[in-house]
Amino acid sequence: PTEDDSAFLLGKLEGVEDSRRIGHSVSLGGIDGDVVAFVGVGAVGLSRFDAGTGKWSSIETINSLEGNIPETAKVSLSTEMDRLALAYNGKLEVHEYSASSVEWIRRLVLNDGLVQSTTNHTALSMSGDGMFVAFLQPDLGLQMIDVKTWTRYPVATTPNVAILQVEVSLNGRIMAVLTDNGVELKVPDPSEFWVDLVAPITDVKRATAIALSGNGETLAITSRTHTMLYSLNAGDDETSTFTIAQGGIELSIDYDGHLLAIGRSNDMLNADQTFTTVALYRRSTWDQPPSFEYGFLEDIQLGDTSGASLSLLTTKNTVENSTKIAIGAPLDGRKQQGSVRLYQVQHVSIQ
C-alpha cells in the first residue's frame, strides 16, 4: 500500500441500552455511503452520518409490523433512494422515506414471505436502485419483486437444496444465490422468469458467504479456508478467477469489484458466525486491460469486540478510489448495547 492508502474510522454509532444490541445486520446506503440501516434485537433503525460535523443523526426507527424484531432479521438498504427491505419471522416488508412527512412509511408487507435457513442467513437482497427485491417464500421458493409494479417473478433454483443467501446487482438484472450445493447465477428470460446464466459454481466447498458487485461483473465466494473471485464480464472469452488464501465469515464488495472486504476470525476453523478482523483487498490495474488479480490492502482490527455484519457501498462512489464500509458489532459496549462503525477507505488500485 502507498502512504495514501488507508482505512480510518469516521464515526461510531453506539446503541442505547433499550436498543438491544444494534449491528446484527447492517446495510450501507446513500449516494456517498452516509446512511446506515441496522438490526437490533427488538427494533430496526437507521442513522445518517454528517461528514462535516462528524456526528450521527438521531436514530430513525422503522415502523415494522411487529414490535419485537429478532436478531436473525436482515435489512437491505437501497443506495440511490431512501427505500429499504426488511425480513424477519416469515415476513417481508418494504419501507420508503417520505420527505414531506419526515418518516418511514411501510409500502409492502408479505406475511408469508421469508424462511430462515439453519445457518441464520435470511435470504433477502434489495437492488441498489431500490427497484427489485429478492426473497425466499415458503412453498413458492425464491422470488423477485419488481417494486414499481409489486409484481412477483419466480426464480428457478435446484430442487430440494437449501438457499442460504441471495445477492442482487445494482439494477437487479443479475442475481447470485448461495445454496448448500454451490452458487447459482440467475438472469431473467424475456418472460421475466429467472433462469441460470451458467452452470452452478461448485469450486468452493462449504461456502460461508457470497458478494456480488453492484455492476454485476464480479462475484466473490468465501469459505473458512479461502476466497475465490470470478469475473462475470460478458466480454471475456473465459471466466477469469482469482484465489485469496484467506477464508471468512462475511463478505462485501464495492460497485465495480475493485475493493473486497472479508470478515474473518483468527481461528477460522473453529469460528462461530462472528469475526474479529476485516481484511481489505483491492484489484490490480497493472496491465491494460487490467488483469484479474487482487492484492492485500489492510486489516481493520475490531479489538476486543466481534463483528457480525459488514457492508461496503455498492453504488459507484462520486470520489474516485475512495469508499466507505459499515461494520456492525452487536456485543460492543460495556452493556453490550452494540455499535455500528463507519470507515472511509482510500484504495488507489495497484499499479
mmCIF file of C-alpha atoms in Angstrom:
data_model
loop_
_atom_site.group_PDB
_atom_site.id
_atom_site.type_symbol
_atom_site.label_atom_id
_atom_site.label_comp_id
_atom_site.label_asym_id
_atom_site.label_seq_id
_atom_site.Cartn_x
_atom_site.Cartn_y
_atom_site.Cartn_z
ATOM 1 C CA PRO A 1 0.000 0.000 0.000
ATOM 2 C CA THR A 2 1.096 3.579 -0.612
ATOM 3 C CA GLU A 3 1.010 6.294 2.022
ATOM 4 C CA ASP A 4 -2.330 7.424 0.550
ATOM 5 C CA ASP A 5 -3.952 4.046 1.141
ATOM 6 C CA SER A 6 -5.706 3.625 4.456
ATOM 7 C CA ALA A 7 -8.918 2.799 6.256
ATOM 8 C CA PHE A 8 -9.797 5.242 9.008
ATOM 9 C CA LEU A 9 -12.732 5.468 11.374
ATOM 10 C CA LEU A 10 -15.196 8.240 10.536
ATOM 11 C CA GLY A 11 -17.667 7.620 13.306
ATOM 12 C CA LYS A 12 -19.045 5.055 15.718
ATOM 13 C CA LEU A 13 -22.771 4.875 16.406
ATOM 14 C CA GLU A 14 -23.482 3.275 19.766
ATOM 15 C CA GLY A 15 -26.767 1.678 20.694
ATOM 16 C CA VAL A 16 -28.592 2.895 23.750
ATOM 17 C CA GLU A 17 -29.447 0.402 26.453
ATOM 18 C CA ASP A 18 -33.015 -0.153 25.248
ATOM 19 C CA SER A 19 -31.974 -0.610 21.592
ATOM 20 C CA ARG A 20 -30.798 -4.119 22.480
ATOM 21 C CA ARG A 21 -27.616 -4.740 20.549
ATOM 22 C CA ILE A 22 -27.633 -2.879 17.253
ATOM 23 C CA GLY A 23 -25.464 -4.206 14.434
ATOM 24 C CA HIS A 24 -26.749 -7.741 13.806
ATOM 25 C CA SER A 25 -27.357 -6.765 10.177
ATOM 26 C CA VAL A 26 -26.020 -3.560 8.601
ATOM 27 C CA SER A 27 -26.645 -2.102 5.164
ATOM 28 C CA LEU A 28 -24.839 0.951 3.820
ATOM 29 C CA GLY A 29 -26.676 3.359 1.519
ATOM 30 C CA GLY A 30 -26.887 6.965 0.397
ATOM 31 C CA ILE A 31 -25.049 8.369 -2.611
ATOM 32 C CA ASP A 32 -21.733 8.540 -0.746
ATOM 33 C CA GLY A 33 -22.337 5.948 1.951
ATOM 34 C CA ASP A 34 -23.652 8.375 4.550
ATOM 35 C CA VAL A 35 -26.723 6.326 5.576
ATOM 36 C CA VAL A 36 -26.607 3.103 7.612
ATOM 37 C CA ALA A 37 -29.565 0.835 8.380
ATOM 38 C CA PHE A 38 -29.156 -1.794 11.094
ATOM 39 C CA VAL A 39 -30.947 -4.503 13.039
ATOM 40 C CA GLY A 40 -31.006 -4.625 16.807
ATOM 41 C CA VAL A 41 -32.804 -7.240 18.844
ATOM 42 C CA GLY A 42 -36.323 -5.833 19.033
ATOM 43 C CA ALA A 43 -36.037 -2.994 16.540
ATOM 44 C CA VAL A 44 -34.713 -1.782 13.188
ATOM 45 C CA GLY A 45 -33.191 1.658 12.849
ATOM 46 C CA LEU A 46 -31.324 3.995 10.541
ATOM 47 C CA SER A 47 -28.910 6.872 11.074
ATOM 48 C CA ARG A 48 -27.266 9.428 8.790
ATOM 49 C CA PHE A 49 -23.637 10.465 9.179
ATOM 50 C CA ASP A 50 -22.636 14.098 8.611
ATOM 51 C CA ALA A 51 -19.005 14.134 7.459
ATOM 52 C CA GLY A 52 -18.799 17.889 8.043
ATOM 53 C CA THR A 53 -19.598 17.675 11.743
ATOM 54 C CA GLY A 54 -18.519 14.085 12.283
ATOM 55 C CA LYS A 55 -21.824 13.360 14.015
ATOM 56 C CA TRP A 56 -24.666 10.877 13.563
ATOM 57 C CA SER A 57 -28.288 11.907 13.304
ATOM 58 C CA SER A 58 -30.810 10.699 15.837
ATOM 59 C CA ILE A 59 -31.768 7.088 15.172
ATOM 60 C CA GLU A 60 -34.812 6.836 12.908
ATOM 61 C CA THR A 61 -36.895 3.835 13.955
ATOM 62 C CA ILE A 62 -38.507 1.799 11.197
ATOM 63 C CA ASN A 63 -42.194 1.177 11.872
ATOM 64 C CA SER A 64 -42.199 -2.582 11.389
ATOM 65 C CA LEU A 65 -45.413 -4.593 11.503
ATOM 66 C CA GLU A 66 -44.212 -6.473 14.576
ATOM 67 C CA GLY A 67 -42.682 -4.721 17.539
ATOM 68 C CA ASN A 68 -40.174 -7.384 18.510
ATOM 69 C CA ILE A 69 -37.672 -7.913 15.688
ATOM 70 C CA PRO A 70 -35.348 -10.923 16.213
ATOM 71 C CA GLU A 71 -31.586 -10.702 15.821
ATOM 72 C CA THR A 72 -31.812 -13.048 12.817
ATOM 73 C CA ALA A 73 -33.666 -10.374 10.819
ATOM 74 C CA LYS A 74 -31.957 -8.869 7.790
ATOM 75 C CA VAL A 75 -32.166 -5.358 6.388
ATOM 76 C CA SER A 76 -31.205 -4.279 2.857
ATOM 77 C CA LEU A 77 -30.971 -0.573 2.037
ATOM 78 C CA SER A 78 -31.001 0.845 -1.477
ATOM 79 C CA THR A 79 -28.117 3.169 -2.271
ATOM 80 C CA GLU A 80 -29.831 5.544 -4.681
ATOM 81 C CA MET A 81 -33.044 6.341 -2.813
ATOM 82 C CA ASP A 82 -34.482 6.110 0.673
ATOM 83 C CA ARG A 83 -36.021 2.674 0.413
ATOM 84 C CA LEU A 84 -35.268 -0.477 2.412
ATOM 85 C CA ALA A 85 -36.377 -4.083 2.675
ATOM 86 C CA LEU A 86 -36.725 -5.940 5.965
ATOM 87 C CA ALA A 87 -37.101 -9.691 6.504
ATOM 88 C CA TYR A 88 -37.983 -11.407 9.788
ATOM 89 C CA ASN A 89 -40.293 -14.067 11.267
ATOM 90 C CA GLY A 90 -41.562 -15.183 7.861
ATOM 91 C CA LYS A 91 -42.390 -11.635 6.745
ATOM 92 C CA LEU A 92 -41.078 -9.278 4.078
ATOM 93 C CA GLU A 93 -41.548 -5.513 4.415
ATOM 94 C CA VAL A 94 -40.583 -2.681 2.080
ATOM 95 C CA HIS A 95 -40.366 0.824 3.560
ATOM 96 C CA GLU A 96 -39.902 4.226 1.905
ATOM 97 C CA TYR A 97 -38.864 7.519 3.436
ATOM 98 C CA SER A 98 -41.338 10.370 2.981
ATOM 99 C CA ALA A 99 -39.616 13.757 2.944
ATOM 100 C CA SER A 100 -42.948 15.551 3.277
ATOM 101 C CA SER A 101 -43.974 13.788 6.471
ATOM 102 C CA VAL A 102 -40.377 13.151 7.610
ATOM 103 C CA GLU A 103 -40.971 9.496 8.409
ATOM 104 C CA TRP A 104 -40.567 5.975 7.074
ATOM 105 C CA ILE A 105 -43.749 4.541 5.568
ATOM 106 C CA ARG A 106 -44.449 0.838 5.145
ATOM 107 C CA ARG A 107 -45.339 0.247 1.485
ATOM 108 C CA LEU A 108 -45.459 -3.540 1.257
ATOM 109 C CA VAL A 109 -45.952 -6.441 3.643
ATOM 110 C CA LEU A 110 -45.849 -10.115 2.683
ATOM 111 C CA ASN A 111 -46.809 -12.172 5.723
ATOM 112 C CA ASP A 112 -45.832 -15.446 4.078
ATOM 113 C CA GLY A 113 -42.526 -14.063 2.908
ATOM 114 C CA LEU A 114 -39.295 -15.494 4.226
ATOM 115 C CA VAL A 115 -37.862 -18.672 5.605
ATOM 116 C CA GLN A 116 -34.878 -18.647 7.885
ATOM 117 C CA SER A 117 -32.120 -21.105 6.997
ATOM 118 C CA THR A 118 -30.345 -23.333 9.504
ATOM 119 C CA THR A 119 -27.283 -21.047 9.379
ATOM 120 C CA ASN A 120 -29.297 -17.968 10.425
ATOM 121 C CA HIS A 121 -28.853 -16.436 6.963
ATOM 122 C CA THR A 122 -32.106 -14.794 5.901
ATOM 123 C CA ALA A 123 -32.329 -14.797 2.118
ATOM 124 C CA LEU A 124 -33.025 -11.160 1.256
ATOM 125 C CA SER A 125 -31.438 -8.598 -1.072
ATOM 126 C CA MET A 126 -32.634 -5.265 -2.465
ATOM 127 C CA SER A 127 -31.010 -3.901 -5.618
ATOM 128 C CA GLY A 128 -29.006 -0.729 -5.171
ATOM 129 C CA ASP A 129 -31.508 1.325 -7.169
ATOM 130 C CA GLY A 130 -34.312 0.160 -4.887
ATOM 131 C CA MET A 131 -36.379 -1.275 -7.731
ATOM 132 C CA PHE A 132 -36.040 -5.026 -7.069
ATOM 133 C CA VAL A 133 -36.170 -7.268 -4.004
ATOM 134 C CA ALA A 134 -35.172 -10.943 -3.980
ATOM 135 C CA PHE A 135 -36.612 -13.080 -1.189
ATOM 136 C CA LEU A 136 -37.325 -16.680 -0.241
ATOM 137 C CA GLN A 137 -41.000 -17.632 0.065
ATOM 138 C CA PRO A 138 -42.383 -20.885 1.531
ATOM 139 C CA ASP A 139 -43.850 -23.302 -0.992
ATOM 140 C CA LEU A 140 -43.040 -20.979 -3.903
ATOM 141 C CA GLY A 141 -39.270 -20.766 -3.418
ATOM 142 C CA LEU A 142 -37.055 -17.829 -4.368
ATOM 143 C CA GLN A 143 -38.929 -14.826 -5.810
ATOM 144 C CA MET A 144 -38.020 -11.470 -7.329
ATOM 145 C CA ILE A 145 -40.305 -8.473 -6.724
ATOM 146 C CA ASP A 146 -40.489 -5.585 -9.164
ATOM 147 C CA VAL A 147 -41.091 -2.730 -6.711
ATOM 148 C CA LYS A 148 -42.531 -0.420 -9.386
ATOM 149 C CA THR A 149 -45.446 -2.761 -10.068
ATOM 150 C CA TRP A 150 -45.255 -5.004 -6.962
ATOM 151 C CA THR A 151 -45.145 -7.963 -9.339
ATOM 152 C CA ARG A 152 -43.508 -11.221 -8.234
ATOM 153 C CA TYR A 153 -41.454 -13.345 -10.627
ATOM 154 C CA PRO A 154 -40.237 -16.882 -9.863
ATOM 155 C CA VAL A 155 -36.531 -17.741 -9.677
ATOM 156 C CA ALA A 156 -35.723 -21.323 -10.679
ATOM 157 C CA THR A 157 -33.239 -22.958 -8.279
ATOM 158 C CA THR A 158 -32.046 -26.528 -7.761
ATOM 159 C CA PRO A 159 -34.888 -28.519 -6.117
ATOM 160 C CA ASN A 160 -34.534 -29.727 -2.518
ATOM 161 C CA VAL A 161 -31.396 -27.655 -1.879
ATOM 162 C CA ALA A 162 -31.323 -25.122 0.972
ATOM 163 C CA ILE A 163 -30.888 -21.462 -0.021
ATOM 164 C CA LEU A 164 -28.532 -19.644 2.353
ATOM 165 C CA GLN A 165 -28.005 -16.198 0.813
ATOM 166 C CA VAL A 166 -29.040 -14.124 -2.189
ATOM 167 C CA GLU A 167 -27.366 -11.017 -3.678
ATOM 168 C CA VAL A 168 -28.732 -8.735 -6.415
ATOM 169 C CA SER A 169 -26.797 -6.294 -8.623
ATOM 170 C CA LEU A 170 -27.434 -2.535 -8.602
ATOM 171 C CA ASN A 171 -30.035 -2.622 -11.399
ATOM 172 C CA GLY A 172 -31.471 -6.002 -10.437
ATOM 173 C CA ARG A 173 -30.512 -7.748 -13.693
ATOM 174 C CA ILE A 174 -28.259 -10.440 -12.250
ATOM 175 C CA MET A 175 -28.632 -12.452 -9.067
ATOM 176 C CA ALA A 176 -26.266 -14.734 -7.141
ATOM 177 C CA VAL A 177 -27.758 -17.459 -4.940
ATOM 178 C CA LEU A 178 -25.712 -19.343 -2.325
ATOM 179 C CA THR A 179 -27.038 -22.842 -1.672
ATOM 180 C CA ASP A 180 -25.826 -25.985 0.054
ATOM 181 C CA ASN A 181 -24.825 -27.178 -3.416
ATOM 182 C CA GLY A 182 -22.808 -24.150 -4.621
ATOM 183 C CA VAL A 183 -23.590 -20.757 -6.146
ATOM 184 C CA GLU A 184 -26.204 -20.261 -8.854
ATOM 185 C CA LEU A 185 -26.135 -17.179 -11.110
ATOM 186 C CA LYS A 186 -29.522 -16.062 -12.411
ATOM 187 C CA VAL A 187 -30.773 -13.687 -15.112
ATOM 188 C CA PRO A 188 -34.330 -13.024 -16.342
ATOM 189 C CA ASP A 189 -35.540 -14.501 -19.624
ATOM 190 C CA PRO A 190 -37.932 -12.489 -21.887
ATOM 191 C CA SER A 191 -40.897 -13.542 -19.747
ATOM 192 C CA GLU A 192 -39.089 -12.393 -16.574
ATOM 193 C CA PHE A 193 -38.706 -15.974 -15.357
ATOM 194 C CA TRP A 194 -35.282 -16.143 -13.720
ATOM 195 C CA VAL A 195 -33.021 -18.859 -15.141
ATOM 196 C CA ASP A 196 -29.378 -19.986 -14.903
ATOM 197 C CA LEU A 197 -26.733 -17.773 -16.503
ATOM 198 C CA VAL A 198 -24.137 -20.561 -16.220
ATOM 199 C CA ALA A 199 -23.941 -23.957 -14.540
ATOM 200 C CA PRO A 200 -23.796 -23.787 -10.708
ATOM 201 C CA ILE A 201 -20.362 -22.853 -9.351
ATOM 202 C CA THR A 202 -19.155 -25.602 -7.013
ATOM 203 C CA ASP A 203 -15.437 -24.763 -6.739
ATOM 204 C CA VAL A 204 -15.708 -23.500 -3.150
ATOM 205 C CA LYS A 205 -16.830 -26.271 -0.822
ATOM 206 C CA ARG A 206 -18.907 -25.387 2.242
ATOM 207 C CA ALA A 207 -19.058 -21.719 1.309
ATOM 208 C CA THR A 208 -19.967 -19.372 4.160
ATOM 209 C CA ALA A 209 -20.865 -16.200 2.232
ATOM 210 C CA ILE A 210 -21.024 -14.561 -1.201
ATOM 211 C CA ALA A 211 -20.849 -10.999 -2.521
ATOM 212 C CA LEU A 212 -21.869 -9.595 -5.921
ATOM 213 C CA SER A 213 -20.517 -6.266 -7.187
ATOM 214 C CA GLY A 214 -23.049 -3.551 -7.930
ATOM 215 C CA ASN A 215 -22.264 -3.620 -11.642
ATOM 216 C CA GLY A 216 -22.832 -7.383 -11.689
ATOM 217 C CA GLU A 217 -19.385 -8.150 -13.117
ATOM 218 C CA THR A 218 -17.591 -9.656 -10.098
ATOM 219 C CA LEU A 219 -18.638 -12.469 -7.778
ATOM 220 C CA ALA A 220 -16.824 -13.387 -4.562
ATOM 221 C CA ILE A 221 -17.300 -16.648 -2.652
ATOM 222 C CA THR A 222 -15.644 -17.405 0.674
ATOM 223 C CA SER A 223 -15.270 -20.456 2.903
ATOM 224 C CA ARG A 224 -13.408 -20.981 6.152
ATOM 225 C CA THR A 225 -10.183 -21.707 4.243
ATOM 226 C CA HIS A 226 -10.062 -19.436 1.168
ATOM 227 C CA THR A 227 -11.892 -16.920 -1.013
ATOM 228 C CA MET A 228 -12.421 -17.069 -4.785
ATOM 229 C CA LEU A 229 -13.316 -14.215 -7.125
ATOM 230 C CA TYR A 230 -14.911 -14.639 -10.535
ATOM 231 C CA SER A 231 -15.039 -12.151 -13.392
ATOM 232 C CA LEU A 232 -18.537 -12.217 -14.910
ATOM 233 C CA ASN A 233 -17.755 -9.676 -17.622
ATOM 234 C CA ALA A 234 -19.638 -10.787 -20.743
ATOM 235 C CA GLY A 235 -16.774 -9.521 -22.898
ATOM 236 C CA ASP A 236 -14.370 -12.138 -21.543
ATOM 237 C CA ASP A 237 -13.888 -15.279 -23.632
ATOM 238 C CA GLU A 238 -13.469 -17.329 -20.446
ATOM 239 C CA THR A 239 -14.465 -16.732 -16.848
ATOM 240 C CA SER A 240 -11.394 -15.382 -15.034
ATOM 241 C CA THR A 241 -10.824 -16.436 -11.424
ATOM 242 C CA PHE A 242 -8.512 -15.409 -8.613
ATOM 243 C CA THR A 243 -7.930 -17.163 -5.293
ATOM 244 C CA ILE A 244 -7.124 -15.476 -1.979
ATOM 245 C CA ALA A 245 -5.622 -17.849 0.578
ATOM 246 C CA GLN A 246 -7.791 -16.480 3.350
ATOM 247 C CA GLY A 247 -11.306 -17.511 4.324
ATOM 248 C CA GLY A 248 -14.046 -15.603 6.051
ATOM 249 C CA ILE A 249 -17.462 -15.499 7.702
ATOM 250 C CA GLU A 250 -18.860 -12.424 5.919
ATOM 251 C CA LEU A 251 -18.137 -10.761 2.569
ATOM 252 C CA SER A 252 -18.840 -7.457 0.863
ATOM 253 C CA ILE A 253 -17.642 -5.970 -2.427
ATOM 254 C CA ASP A 254 -17.952 -2.481 -3.894
ATOM 255 C CA TYR A 255 -19.741 -1.362 -7.052
ATOM 256 C CA ASP A 256 -17.053 -2.137 -9.651
ATOM 257 C CA GLY A 257 -15.410 -5.051 -7.822
ATOM 258 C CA HIS A 258 -12.237 -3.095 -7.057
ATOM 259 C CA LEU A 259 -12.442 -3.447 -3.264
ATOM 260 C CA LEU A 260 -13.268 -6.622 -1.325
ATOM 261 C CA ALA A 261 -13.875 -6.904 2.418
ATOM 262 C CA ILE A 262 -13.569 -10.267 4.223
ATOM 263 C CA GLY A 263 -14.781 -10.577 7.804
ATOM 264 C CA ARG A 264 -12.615 -13.256 9.430
ATOM 265 C CA SER A 265 -11.580 -14.703 12.761
ATOM 266 C CA ASN A 266 -8.076 -15.555 13.944
ATOM 267 C CA ASP A 267 -9.192 -19.194 14.215
ATOM 268 C CA MET A 268 -11.370 -19.704 11.157
ATOM 269 C CA LEU A 269 -11.743 -23.471 11.530
ATOM 270 C CA ASN A 270 -13.386 -23.092 14.940
ATOM 271 C CA ALA A 271 -15.013 -19.670 14.469
ATOM 272 C CA ASP A 272 -18.709 -19.019 15.047
ATOM 273 C CA GLN A 273 -20.732 -16.574 12.940
ATOM 274 C CA THR A 274 -18.727 -13.531 14.097
ATOM 275 C CA PHE A 275 -15.369 -12.032 13.082
ATOM 276 C CA THR A 276 -12.622 -10.002 14.716
ATOM 277 C CA THR A 277 -10.859 -8.600 11.636
ATOM 278 C CA VAL A 278 -11.971 -7.159 8.307
ATOM 279 C CA ALA A 279 -9.342 -7.857 5.654
ATOM 280 C CA LEU A 280 -9.413 -5.475 2.681
ATOM 281 C CA TYR A 281 -8.196 -6.489 -0.791
ATOM 282 C CA ARG A 282 -8.046 -4.375 -3.947
ATOM 283 C CA ARG A 283 -7.928 -5.270 -7.605
ATOM 284 C CA SER A 284 -4.794 -4.781 -9.665
ATOM 285 C CA THR A 285 -4.704 -2.423 -12.669
ATOM 286 C CA TRP A 286 -1.148 -3.303 -13.667
ATOM 287 C CA ASP A 287 -1.977 -4.479 -17.169
ATOM 288 C CA GLN A 288 -4.036 -2.910 -19.939
ATOM 289 C CA PRO A 289 -6.648 -4.205 -19.878
ATOM 290 C CA PRO A 290 -6.341 -4.848 -16.142
ATOM 291 C CA SER A 291 -5.557 -8.414 -15.094
ATOM 292 C CA PHE A 292 -7.980 -10.119 -12.745
ATOM 293 C CA GLU A 293 -5.776 -10.110 -9.648
ATOM 294 C CA TYR A 294 -6.211 -8.864 -6.090
ATOM 295 C CA GLY A 295 -3.630 -7.756 -3.544
ATOM 296 C CA PHE A 296 -3.870 -7.273 0.226
ATOM 297 C CA LEU A 297 -4.564 -3.680 1.273
ATOM 298 C CA GLU A 298 -5.119 -3.515 5.023
ATOM 299 C CA ASP A 299 -6.654 -5.186 8.076
ATOM 300 C CA ILE A 300 -9.276 -3.387 10.149
ATOM 301 C CA GLN A 301 -8.915 -4.782 13.665
ATOM 302 C CA LEU A 302 -12.045 -4.706 15.819
ATOM 303 C CA GLY A 303 -10.229 -5.120 19.126
ATOM 304 C CA ASP A 304 -11.997 -6.909 21.962
ATOM 305 C CA THR A 305 -15.386 -6.897 20.269
ATOM 306 C CA SER A 306 -16.654 -9.136 17.458
ATOM 307 C CA GLY A 307 -18.320 -8.099 14.244
ATOM 308 C CA ALA A 308 -21.442 -9.810 12.908
ATOM 309 C CA SER A 309 -22.100 -7.933 9.663
ATOM 310 C CA LEU A 310 -20.395 -5.631 7.199
ATOM 311 C CA SER A 311 -21.411 -3.598 4.169
ATOM 312 C CA LEU A 312 -19.374 -1.783 1.537
ATOM 313 C CA LEU A 313 -21.071 0.905 -0.522
ATOM 314 C CA THR A 314 -22.375 -0.857 -3.629
ATOM 315 C CA THR A 315 -23.098 2.165 -5.791
ATOM 316 C CA LYS A 316 -20.390 3.989 -7.761
ATOM 317 C CA ASN A 317 -18.778 6.471 -5.406
ATOM 318 C CA THR A 318 -18.539 10.085 -6.530
ATOM 319 C CA VAL A 319 -14.937 10.218 -5.227
ATOM 320 C CA GLU A 320 -12.559 8.007 -7.205
ATOM 321 C CA ASN A 321 -10.541 5.411 -5.240
ATOM 322 C CA SER A 322 -12.461 6.163 -2.067
ATOM 323 C CA THR A 323 -15.411 4.418 -0.499
ATOM 324 C CA LYS A 324 -16.995 3.598 2.857
ATOM 325 C CA ILE A 325 -17.632 0.443 4.839
ATOM 326 C CA ALA A 326 -20.011 -0.127 7.762
ATOM 327 C CA ILE A 327 -19.310 -2.803 10.376
ATOM 328 C CA GLY A 328 -21.899 -3.988 12.883
ATOM 329 C CA ALA A 329 -20.772 -5.260 16.299
ATOM 330 C CA PRO A 330 -23.861 -6.224 18.355
ATOM 331 C CA LEU A 331 -21.937 -7.131 21.535
ATOM 332 C CA ASP A 332 -19.872 -3.938 21.664
ATOM 333 C CA GLY A 333 -20.017 -1.672 24.721
ATOM 334 C CA ARG A 334 -19.983 -2.190 28.484
ATOM 335 C CA LYS A 335 -23.643 -3.191 28.459
ATOM 336 C CA GLN A 336 -23.325 -4.959 25.100
ATOM 337 C CA GLN A 337 -25.689 -2.453 23.530
ATOM 338 C CA GLY A 338 -23.925 -2.839 20.196
ATOM 339 C CA SER A 339 -22.415 -0.420 17.709
ATOM 340 C CA VAL A 340 -22.067 0.381 14.019
ATOM 341 C CA ARG A 341 -18.706 1.727 12.842
ATOM 342 C CA LEU A 342 -18.287 3.670 9.619
ATOM 343 C CA TYR A 343 -14.858 3.722 7.920
ATOM 344 C CA GLN A 344 -13.516 5.699 4.968
ATOM 345 C CA VAL A 345 -11.288 3.566 2.754
ATOM 346 C CA GLN A 346 -8.741 5.067 0.341
ATOM 347 C CA HIS A 347 -7.711 2.442 -2.156
ATOM 348 C CA VAL A 348 -5.659 3.605 -5.122
ATOM 349 C CA SER A 349 -5.512 0.469 -7.290
ATOM 350 C CA ILE A 350 -2.250 -1.445 -7.605
ATOM 351 C CA GLN A 351 -0.158 -0.108 -10.452
#
